[in-house]
mmCIF file of C-alpha atoms in Angstrom:
data_model
loop_
_atom_site.group_PDB
_atom_site.id
_atom_site.type_symbol
_atom_site.label_atom_id
_atom_site.label_comp_id
_atom_site.label_asym_id
_atom_site.label_seq_id
_atom_site.Cartn_x
_atom_site.Cartn_y
_atom_site.Cartn_z
ATOM 1 C CA UNK M 7 -21.839 -22.889 -11.804
ATOM 2 C CA UNK M 8 -19.490 -20.211 -10.312
ATOM 3 C CA UNK M 9 -22.606 -18.923 -8.149
ATOM 4 C CA UNK M 10 -22.973 -22.373 -6.631
ATOM 5 C CA UNK M 11 -19.313 -23.178 -6.110
ATOM 6 C CA UNK M 12 -19.017 -19.916 -4.081
ATOM 7 C CA UNK M 13 -22.230 -20.315 -2.273
ATOM 8 C CA UNK M 14 -20.983 -24.170 -1.210
ATOM 9 C CA UNK M 15 -17.609 -22.596 0.248
ATOM 10 C CA UNK M 16 -18.355 -19.760 2.623
ATOM 11 C CA UNK M 17 -14.897 -18.938 3.057
ATOM 12 C CA UNK M 18 -14.429 -18.710 -0.803
ATOM 13 C CA UNK M 19 -17.642 -16.636 -1.262
ATOM 14 C CA UNK M 20 -16.259 -14.058 1.411
ATOM 15 C CA UNK M 21 -13.009 -13.782 -0.321
ATOM 16 C CA UNK M 22 -14.772 -13.075 -3.662
ATOM 17 C CA UNK M 23 -17.062 -10.487 -1.869
ATOM 18 C CA UNK M 24 -13.887 -8.639 -0.079
ATOM 19 C CA UNK M 25 -11.868 -8.794 -3.254
ATOM 20 C CA UNK M 26 -14.820 -7.122 -5.333
ATOM 21 C CA UNK M 27 -15.226 -4.664 -3.114
ATOM 22 C CA UNK M 28 -11.427 -3.888 -2.806
ATOM 23 C CA UNK M 29 -11.192 -3.563 -6.714
ATOM 24 C CA UNK M 30 -14.215 -1.055 -6.490
ATOM 25 C CA UNK M 31 -12.368 0.909 -3.849
ATOM 26 C CA UNK M 32 -9.329 0.919 -5.672
ATOM 27 C CA UNK M 33 -11.388 2.233 -8.909
ATOM 28 C CA UNK M 34 -12.702 4.988 -6.603
ATOM 29 C CA UNK M 35 -9.377 5.963 -5.171
ATOM 30 C CA UNK M 36 -8.011 6.155 -8.681
ATOM 31 C CA UNK M 37 -10.659 8.155 -9.688
ATOM 32 C CA UNK M 38 -10.081 10.344 -6.584
ATOM 33 C CA UNK M 39 -6.215 10.753 -7.474
ATOM 34 C CA UNK M 40 -7.082 11.641 -10.976
ATOM 35 C CA UNK M 41 -9.652 14.275 -10.325
ATOM 36 C CA UNK M 42 -7.901 15.718 -7.230
ATOM 37 C CA UNK M 43 -4.889 16.603 -9.189
ATOM 38 C CA UNK M 44 -7.243 18.412 -11.543
ATOM 39 C CA UNK M 45 -9.160 20.222 -8.492
ATOM 40 C CA UNK M 46 -5.720 21.193 -6.951
ATOM 41 C CA UNK M 47 -4.683 22.678 -10.219
ATOM 42 C CA UNK M 48 -8.004 24.577 -10.604
ATOM 43 C CA UNK M 49 -7.610 25.824 -7.090
ATOM 44 C CA UNK M 50 -4.266 27.122 -7.377
ATOM 45 C CA UNK M 51 -5.042 28.375 -10.509
ATOM 46 C CA UNK M 52 -7.944 30.609 -9.053
ATOM 47 C CA UNK M 53 -6.306 31.522 -5.968
ATOM 48 C CA UNK M 54 -3.308 32.800 -8.013
ATOM 49 C CA UNK M 55 -5.268 34.495 -10.737
ATOM 50 C CA UNK M 56 -4.333 32.213 -13.670
ATOM 51 C CA UNK M 57 -5.581 29.433 -15.903
ATOM 52 C CA UNK M 58 -5.685 26.077 -14.688
ATOM 53 C CA UNK M 59 -6.039 23.283 -17.267
ATOM 54 C CA UNK M 60 -8.686 24.424 -19.976
ATOM 55 C CA UNK M 61 -7.901 22.469 -23.113
ATOM 56 C CA UNK M 62 -8.126 18.633 -22.908
ATOM 57 C CA UNK M 63 -11.569 17.479 -22.080
ATOM 58 C CA UNK M 64 -13.534 20.574 -22.808
ATOM 59 C CA UNK M 65 -13.042 24.260 -21.350
ATOM 60 C CA UNK M 66 -12.850 22.771 -17.499
ATOM 61 C CA UNK M 67 -9.899 20.229 -18.860
ATOM 62 C CA UNK M 68 -11.650 17.260 -17.310
ATOM 63 C CA UNK M 69 -9.390 14.811 -19.117
ATOM 64 C CA UNK M 70 -6.137 16.976 -18.598
ATOM 65 C CA UNK M 71 -5.044 14.455 -15.849
ATOM 66 C CA UNK M 72 -5.996 11.387 -17.569
ATOM 67 C CA UNK M 73 -4.046 12.334 -20.514
ATOM 68 C CA UNK M 74 -0.887 12.951 -18.078
ATOM 69 C CA UNK M 75 -1.219 9.567 -16.797
ATOM 70 C CA UNK M 76 -1.390 8.162 -20.050
ATOM 71 C CA UNK M 77 2.018 10.014 -21.023
ATOM 72 C CA UNK M 78 3.480 8.564 -17.871
ATOM 73 C CA UNK M 79 2.634 5.191 -18.758
ATOM 74 C CA UNK M 80 4.136 5.690 -22.063
ATOM 75 C CA UNK M 81 7.429 6.928 -20.938
ATOM 76 C CA UNK M 82 10.614 4.936 -21.177
ATOM 77 C CA UNK M 83 11.340 2.644 -17.938
ATOM 78 C CA UNK M 84 14.900 3.679 -16.980
ATOM 79 C CA UNK M 85 17.152 2.167 -14.404
ATOM 80 C CA UNK M 86 20.357 3.625 -13.881
ATOM 81 C CA UNK M 87 23.230 1.381 -14.204
ATOM 82 C CA UNK M 88 25.368 1.907 -10.921
ATOM 83 C CA UNK M 89 21.828 1.626 -8.839
ATOM 84 C CA UNK M 90 20.996 -1.221 -6.655
ATOM 85 C CA UNK M 91 18.415 -2.634 -8.972
ATOM 86 C CA UNK M 92 16.313 -5.212 -6.512
ATOM 87 C CA UNK M 93 15.991 -2.040 -4.313
ATOM 88 C CA UNK M 94 15.402 0.313 -6.927
ATOM 89 C CA UNK M 95 12.540 -1.351 -8.451
ATOM 90 C CA UNK M 96 10.855 -2.673 -5.121
ATOM 91 C CA UNK M 97 10.874 0.622 -3.510
ATOM 92 C CA UNK M 98 7.991 2.609 -5.047
ATOM 93 C CA UNK M 99 6.072 -0.494 -4.348
ATOM 94 C CA UNK M 100 6.799 -0.257 -0.597
ATOM 95 C CA UNK M 101 6.211 3.468 -0.709
ATOM 96 C CA UNK M 102 2.736 2.670 -2.303
ATOM 97 C CA UNK M 103 1.249 -0.385 -0.622
ATOM 98 C CA UNK M 104 0.761 0.706 2.962
ATOM 99 C CA UNK M 105 -1.325 3.862 1.404
ATOM 100 C CA UNK M 106 -3.642 1.525 0.134
ATOM 101 C CA UNK M 107 -3.428 -0.964 3.117
ATOM 102 C CA UNK M 108 -4.783 1.776 5.522
ATOM 103 C CA UNK M 109 -7.863 2.357 3.875
ATOM 104 C CA UNK M 110 -8.920 -1.143 5.224
ATOM 105 C CA UNK M 111 -10.122 0.234 8.652
ATOM 106 C CA UNK M 112 -11.501 3.563 7.754
ATOM 107 C CA UNK M 113 -15.344 3.663 7.928
ATOM 108 C CA UNK M 114 -16.714 5.631 5.328
ATOM 109 C CA UNK M 115 -20.214 4.910 6.508
ATOM 110 C CA UNK M 116 -21.592 2.993 9.426
ATOM 111 C CA UNK M 117 -22.002 -0.073 6.588
ATOM 112 C CA UNK M 118 -19.056 0.642 4.348
ATOM 113 C CA UNK M 119 -15.668 -0.809 5.993
ATOM 114 C CA UNK M 120 -13.684 -3.411 5.272
ATOM 115 C CA UNK M 121 -12.245 -4.064 8.717
ATOM 116 C CA UNK M 122 -13.678 -2.933 11.827
ATOM 117 C CA UNK M 123 -10.630 -3.567 14.110
ATOM 118 C CA UNK M 124 -10.545 -2.412 17.889
ATOM 119 C CA UNK M 125 -7.334 -0.787 17.017
ATOM 120 C CA UNK M 126 -7.978 0.818 13.891
ATOM 121 C CA UNK M 127 -6.395 4.268 14.577
ATOM 122 C CA UNK M 128 -3.358 2.135 15.850
ATOM 123 C CA UNK M 129 -3.153 0.033 12.622
ATOM 124 C CA UNK M 130 -3.408 3.345 10.480
ATOM 125 C CA UNK M 131 -0.627 4.937 12.077
ATOM 126 C CA UNK M 132 1.715 1.967 12.261
ATOM 127 C CA UNK M 133 1.159 0.970 8.658
ATOM 128 C CA UNK M 134 1.109 4.385 7.497
ATOM 129 C CA UNK M 135 4.596 4.716 9.046
ATOM 130 C CA UNK M 136 5.993 2.165 6.707
ATOM 131 C CA UNK M 137 6.005 4.181 3.879
ATOM 132 C CA UNK M 138 9.097 5.941 4.907
ATOM 133 C CA UNK M 139 11.222 2.728 4.126
ATOM 134 C CA UNK M 140 10.102 2.866 0.469
ATOM 135 C CA UNK M 141 11.271 6.834 0.462
ATOM 136 C CA UNK M 142 14.666 6.050 1.861
ATOM 137 C CA UNK M 143 15.177 2.958 -0.346
ATOM 138 C CA UNK M 144 14.332 4.910 -3.062
ATOM 139 C CA UNK M 145 16.926 7.725 -2.462
ATOM 140 C CA UNK M 146 19.659 5.148 -1.277
ATOM 141 C CA UNK M 147 19.224 2.569 -4.182
ATOM 142 C CA UNK M 148 19.484 5.395 -6.934
ATOM 143 C CA UNK M 149 23.083 5.982 -5.909
ATOM 144 C CA UNK M 150 22.833 9.575 -6.615
ATOM 145 C CA UNK M 151 23.848 11.993 -3.922
ATOM 146 C CA UNK M 152 20.661 14.506 -4.524
ATOM 147 C CA UNK M 153 18.591 11.242 -4.018
ATOM 148 C CA UNK M 154 20.068 10.220 -1.193
ATOM 149 C CA UNK M 155 19.781 13.699 0.490
ATOM 150 C CA UNK M 156 16.178 13.761 -0.434
ATOM 151 C CA UNK M 157 15.608 10.487 1.093
ATOM 152 C CA UNK M 158 17.216 11.319 4.539
ATOM 153 C CA UNK M 159 15.491 14.598 4.518
ATOM 154 C CA UNK M 160 12.323 12.747 4.043
ATOM 155 C CA UNK M 161 12.832 10.247 6.578
ATOM 156 C CA UNK M 162 13.850 12.765 9.161
ATOM 157 C CA UNK M 163 10.881 14.907 8.642
ATOM 158 C CA UNK M 164 8.269 11.822 8.375
ATOM 159 C CA UNK M 165 9.587 10.730 11.888
ATOM 160 C CA UNK M 166 9.641 14.026 13.383
ATOM 161 C CA UNK M 167 6.253 14.889 12.444
ATOM 162 C CA UNK M 168 5.048 11.435 13.267
ATOM 163 C CA UNK M 169 5.319 11.998 17.162
ATOM 164 C CA UNK M 170 3.197 15.146 17.326
ATOM 165 C CA UNK M 171 0.687 13.542 14.724
ATOM 166 C CA UNK M 172 0.191 10.478 17.173
ATOM 167 C CA UNK M 173 0.196 12.633 20.223
ATOM 168 C CA UNK M 174 -2.504 15.231 18.841
ATOM 169 C CA UNK M 175 -4.937 12.307 18.677
ATOM 170 C CA UNK M 176 -4.410 11.267 22.301
ATOM 171 C CA UNK M 177 -7.077 13.766 23.053
ATOM 172 C CA UNK M 178 -9.649 11.957 21.016
ATOM 173 C CA UNK M 179 -8.596 8.632 22.439
ATOM 174 C CA UNK M 180 -8.998 10.124 26.005
ATOM 175 C CA UNK M 181 -12.616 11.533 25.194
ATOM 176 C CA UNK M 182 -14.054 8.521 23.123
ATOM 177 C CA UNK M 183 -12.215 5.955 25.481
ATOM 178 C CA UNK M 184 -11.458 3.713 22.266
ATOM 179 C CA UNK M 185 -9.226 3.194 19.516
ATOM 180 C CA UNK M 186 -12.205 1.849 17.262
ATOM 181 C CA UNK M 187 -12.686 4.361 14.608
ATOM 182 C CA UNK M 188 -16.432 3.363 14.645
ATOM 183 C CA UNK M 189 -16.524 4.260 18.495
ATOM 184 C CA UNK M 190 -14.870 7.575 17.793
ATOM 185 C CA UNK M 191 -17.433 8.649 15.722
ATOM 186 C CA UNK M 192 -20.201 7.455 17.632
ATOM 187 C CA UNK M 193 -18.795 9.077 20.250
ATOM 188 C CA UNK M 194 -19.348 12.407 18.668
ATOM 189 C CA UNK M 195 -23.050 12.125 18.364
ATOM 190 C CA UNK M 196 -23.520 15.170 20.609
ATOM 191 C CA UNK M 197 -20.775 17.319 19.426
ATOM 192 C CA UNK M 198 -17.929 16.955 16.879
ATOM 193 C CA UNK M 199 -14.327 16.776 18.546
ATOM 194 C CA UNK M 200 -13.250 19.646 16.694
ATOM 195 C CA UNK M 201 -15.058 21.659 19.355
ATOM 196 C CA UNK M 202 -13.694 19.839 22.255
ATOM 197 C CA UNK M 203 -10.133 19.248 20.561
ATOM 198 C CA UNK M 204 -9.259 22.633 18.676
ATOM 199 C CA UNK M 205 -5.570 22.624 19.462
ATOM 200 C CA UNK M 206 -5.588 18.937 18.760
ATOM 201 C CA UNK M 207 -7.295 19.286 15.515
ATOM 202 C CA UNK M 208 -4.556 22.155 14.517
ATOM 203 C CA UNK M 209 -1.635 20.160 15.360
ATOM 204 C CA UNK M 210 -3.186 16.944 13.572
ATOM 205 C CA UNK M 211 -3.590 19.057 10.330
ATOM 206 C CA UNK M 212 -0.360 20.625 10.505
ATOM 207 C CA UNK M 213 1.661 17.370 11.165
ATOM 208 C CA UNK M 214 -0.357 15.590 8.541
ATOM 209 C CA UNK M 215 0.556 18.270 5.861
ATOM 210 C CA UNK M 216 4.246 17.488 6.737
ATOM 211 C CA UNK M 217 3.472 13.755 6.417
ATOM 212 C CA UNK M 218 1.958 14.017 3.284
ATOM 213 C CA UNK M 219 5.051 16.292 2.206
ATOM 214 C CA UNK M 220 2.947 18.822 0.918
ATOM 215 C CA UNK M 221 3.733 22.297 0.614
ATOM 216 C CA UNK M 222 4.937 24.380 2.830
ATOM 217 C CA UNK M 223 6.645 21.156 4.077
ATOM 218 C CA UNK M 224 7.499 19.528 0.967
ATOM 219 C CA UNK M 225 11.293 19.546 1.526
ATOM 220 C CA UNK M 226 11.838 16.022 0.258
ATOM 221 C CA UNK M 227 10.805 17.058 -2.979
ATOM 222 C CA UNK M 228 12.029 20.539 -2.926
ATOM 223 C CA UNK M 229 12.656 20.832 -6.853
ATOM 224 C CA UNK M 230 14.698 23.807 -6.545
ATOM 225 C CA UNK M 231 17.128 22.520 -4.047
ATOM 226 C CA UNK M 232 17.305 18.908 -4.805
ATOM 227 C CA UNK M 233 16.321 18.475 -8.189
ATOM 228 C CA UNK M 234 13.095 16.497 -7.012
ATOM 229 C CA UNK M 235 14.506 14.844 -4.187
ATOM 230 C CA UNK M 236 14.575 11.261 -3.512
ATOM 231 C CA UNK M 237 12.834 10.243 -6.747
ATOM 232 C CA UNK M 238 14.998 12.261 -9.278
ATOM 233 C CA UNK M 239 16.173 8.997 -11.059
ATOM 234 C CA UNK M 240 12.860 7.372 -11.430
ATOM 235 C CA UNK M 241 11.018 7.831 -14.568
ATOM 236 C CA UNK M 242 7.397 6.641 -15.929
ATOM 237 C CA UNK M 243 5.083 4.518 -14.091
ATOM 238 C CA UNK M 244 7.875 3.893 -11.167
ATOM 239 C CA UNK M 245 7.883 7.683 -10.423
ATOM 240 C CA UNK M 246 4.041 7.709 -10.876
ATOM 241 C CA UNK M 247 3.893 5.093 -8.048
ATOM 242 C CA UNK M 248 5.317 7.758 -5.643
ATOM 243 C CA UNK M 249 2.772 10.387 -6.781
ATOM 244 C CA UNK M 250 0.114 7.792 -6.420
ATOM 245 C CA UNK M 251 1.364 7.006 -2.982
ATOM 246 C CA UNK M 252 1.010 10.691 -1.962
ATOM 247 C CA UNK M 253 -2.370 11.347 -3.502
ATOM 248 C CA UNK M 254 -3.954 8.077 -1.835
ATOM 249 C CA UNK M 255 -2.230 9.079 1.681
ATOM 250 C CA UNK M 256 -4.008 12.392 0.947
ATOM 251 C CA UNK M 257 -7.380 10.612 0.636
ATOM 252 C CA UNK M 258 -6.854 8.422 3.599
ATOM 253 C CA UNK M 259 -5.705 11.134 5.703
ATOM 254 C CA UNK M 260 -8.591 13.572 4.837
ATOM 255 C CA UNK M 261 -10.871 10.638 5.583
ATOM 256 C CA UNK M 262 -9.281 10.023 8.993
ATOM 257 C CA UNK M 263 -9.574 13.894 9.765
ATOM 258 C CA UNK M 264 -13.234 13.753 8.834
ATOM 259 C CA UNK M 265 -13.901 10.565 11.192
ATOM 260 C CA UNK M 266 -11.576 12.033 14.069
ATOM 261 C CA UNK M 267 -12.616 15.753 14.328
ATOM 262 C CA UNK M 268 -15.886 16.034 12.142
ATOM 263 C CA UNK M 269 -17.988 13.227 13.160
ATOM 264 C CA UNK M 270 -17.443 11.099 10.213
ATOM 265 C CA UNK M 271 -20.899 10.475 8.603
ATOM 266 C CA UNK M 272 -23.070 11.645 11.272
ATOM 267 C CA UNK M 273 -25.110 14.516 10.646
ATOM 268 C CA UNK M 274 -24.383 18.093 12.401
ATOM 269 C CA UNK M 275 -28.037 18.092 13.535
ATOM 270 C CA UNK M 276 -30.662 15.461 14.399
ATOM 271 C CA UNK M 277 -33.023 16.797 11.932
ATOM 272 C CA UNK M 278 -30.897 16.535 9.119
ATOM 273 C CA UNK M 279 -30.379 12.980 9.596
ATOM 274 C CA UNK M 280 -32.553 11.912 6.855
ATOM 275 C CA UNK M 281 -29.671 12.782 4.336
ATOM 276 C CA UNK M 282 -28.074 9.869 3.641
ATOM 277 C CA UNK M 283 -24.401 8.990 5.660
ATOM 278 C CA UNK M 284 -22.546 8.640 2.764
ATOM 279 C CA UNK M 285 -23.553 12.108 1.296
ATOM 280 C CA UNK M 286 -22.664 13.773 5.061
ATOM 281 C CA UNK M 287 -19.175 11.998 4.609
ATOM 282 C CA UNK M 288 -18.733 12.977 1.129
ATOM 283 C CA UNK M 289 -19.306 16.631 1.837
ATOM 284 C CA UNK M 290 -17.112 16.885 5.003
ATOM 285 C CA UNK M 291 -14.330 14.886 3.252
ATOM 286 C CA UNK M 292 -14.457 17.650 0.271
ATOM 287 C CA UNK M 293 -14.356 20.549 2.824
ATOM 288 C CA UNK M 294 -11.510 19.371 4.509
ATOM 289 C CA UNK M 295 -9.618 18.281 1.022
ATOM 290 C CA UNK M 296 -10.258 22.069 0.244
ATOM 291 C CA UNK M 297 -8.314 23.015 2.983
ATOM 292 C CA UNK M 298 -5.044 21.172 2.178
ATOM 293 C CA UNK M 299 -5.357 22.548 -1.488
ATOM 294 C CA UNK M 300 -5.663 25.648 -0.052
ATOM 295 C CA UNK M 301 -2.559 25.442 2.007
ATOM 296 C CA UNK M 302 -0.719 24.510 -0.832
ATOM 297 C CA UNK M 303 -1.850 27.472 -2.948
ATOM 298 C CA UNK M 304 -1.096 29.882 -0.106
ATOM 299 C CA UNK M 305 1.990 29.433 2.132
ATOM 300 C CA UNK M 306 5.774 29.579 1.091
ATOM 301 C CA UNK M 307 8.015 26.759 1.441
ATOM 302 C CA UNK M 308 9.842 26.554 4.850
ATOM 303 C CA UNK M 309 13.510 26.378 5.512
ATOM 304 C CA UNK M 310 14.971 22.728 6.333
ATOM 305 C CA UNK M 311 16.138 23.883 9.941
ATOM 306 C CA UNK M 312 12.989 25.688 10.704
ATOM 307 C CA UNK M 313 11.040 22.811 9.676
ATOM 308 C CA UNK M 314 12.509 20.392 12.130
ATOM 309 C CA UNK M 315 12.325 23.226 14.794
ATOM 310 C CA UNK M 316 8.819 23.550 14.561
ATOM 311 C CA UNK M 317 8.201 19.899 14.867
ATOM 312 C CA UNK M 318 10.253 19.440 18.155
ATOM 313 C CA UNK M 319 10.150 23.162 19.824
ATOM 314 C CA UNK M 320 6.665 24.253 18.630
ATOM 315 C CA UNK M 321 4.205 21.380 18.099
ATOM 316 C CA UNK M 322 5.713 18.828 20.401
ATOM 317 C CA UNK M 323 5.322 20.908 23.630
ATOM 318 C CA UNK M 324 1.740 22.136 22.337
ATOM 319 C CA UNK M 325 0.796 18.781 21.923
ATOM 320 C CA UNK M 326 1.820 17.628 25.487
ATOM 321 C CA UNK M 327 0.105 20.411 26.908
ATOM 322 C CA UNK M 328 -3.111 19.359 25.097
ATOM 323 C CA UNK M 329 -2.723 15.700 26.206
ATOM 324 C CA UNK M 330 -2.503 17.266 29.715
ATOM 325 C CA UNK M 331 -5.399 19.665 29.674
ATOM 326 C CA UNK M 332 -7.703 17.157 28.086
ATOM 327 C CA UNK M 333 -6.901 14.744 30.806
ATOM 328 C CA UNK M 334 -7.274 17.152 33.449
ATOM 329 C CA UNK M 335 -10.779 18.321 32.171
ATOM 330 C CA UNK M 336 -12.022 14.909 31.436
ATOM 331 C CA UNK M 337 -11.223 14.125 35.146
ATOM 332 C CA UNK M 338 -12.673 17.039 36.369
ATOM 333 C CA UNK M 339 -15.902 17.052 34.256
ATOM 334 C CA UNK M 340 -16.721 13.937 32.836
#
């Protein structure tokens, strides 16, 4: 009966299909968040010559993150009396929602994508920039000076590094001639853009680490200075929303790096094209993710003033030079 009703109404049928795939993607992302945290702790433990999780879920600690999530969900939800309660409650949602919305335009394969927008890359940049409102509101609504300082520093950092991040992909746009992520992937059939845009790749990777507020650019959450920063007054599942947003963005940013610079789902050589596209995307995705985890295990935290100087005085000029060089080469040789 339900099947006949859906088929008789094409709009309802399409909505049901998209809703089903949305739920599937949500569970995939939640699974990624759960085990990327475990992988991060394992990688950091290995690189720092210590044990990672090795108790809950066998000798590899496969259920450690699941136990941590359950612990967070069972914790008391505390709202400070002096806080702005409506903003305090909605801030984590504002921070998380854009992180999941950007996944709509990411083509994981040539057949698995929710929305094939002509301006998919622009959509990603525009929507992902909305998270800063949730971070700033969380710090402001807490009515805590440490939270406010953390929110202000997060806002300054995210706005500053958004500029070189966007400028670094202009070379990719010039070479592909499109803002459509599928077109960008197809433009790499004869060579990945990391070979043509190594400077743009390094700028994008560096700025993306800052956008994700990960070490060595984790100033908004520097525990030793700001007592956990903008979310110091949050507990339980509301605090988990901020952390969930960070790791969902890690998923999205890793996928975007794979698409922009590593050919997405395309095989590196034509004779390897018999391997499914999803396998190639997964392999490249895991390699890029490992680099992000490697960064956190290796570099020390930067000073706040050096962090801002690096964005404006180093990345910005190099990004401008890369755009000029790319435009010059394209006009002369392409």
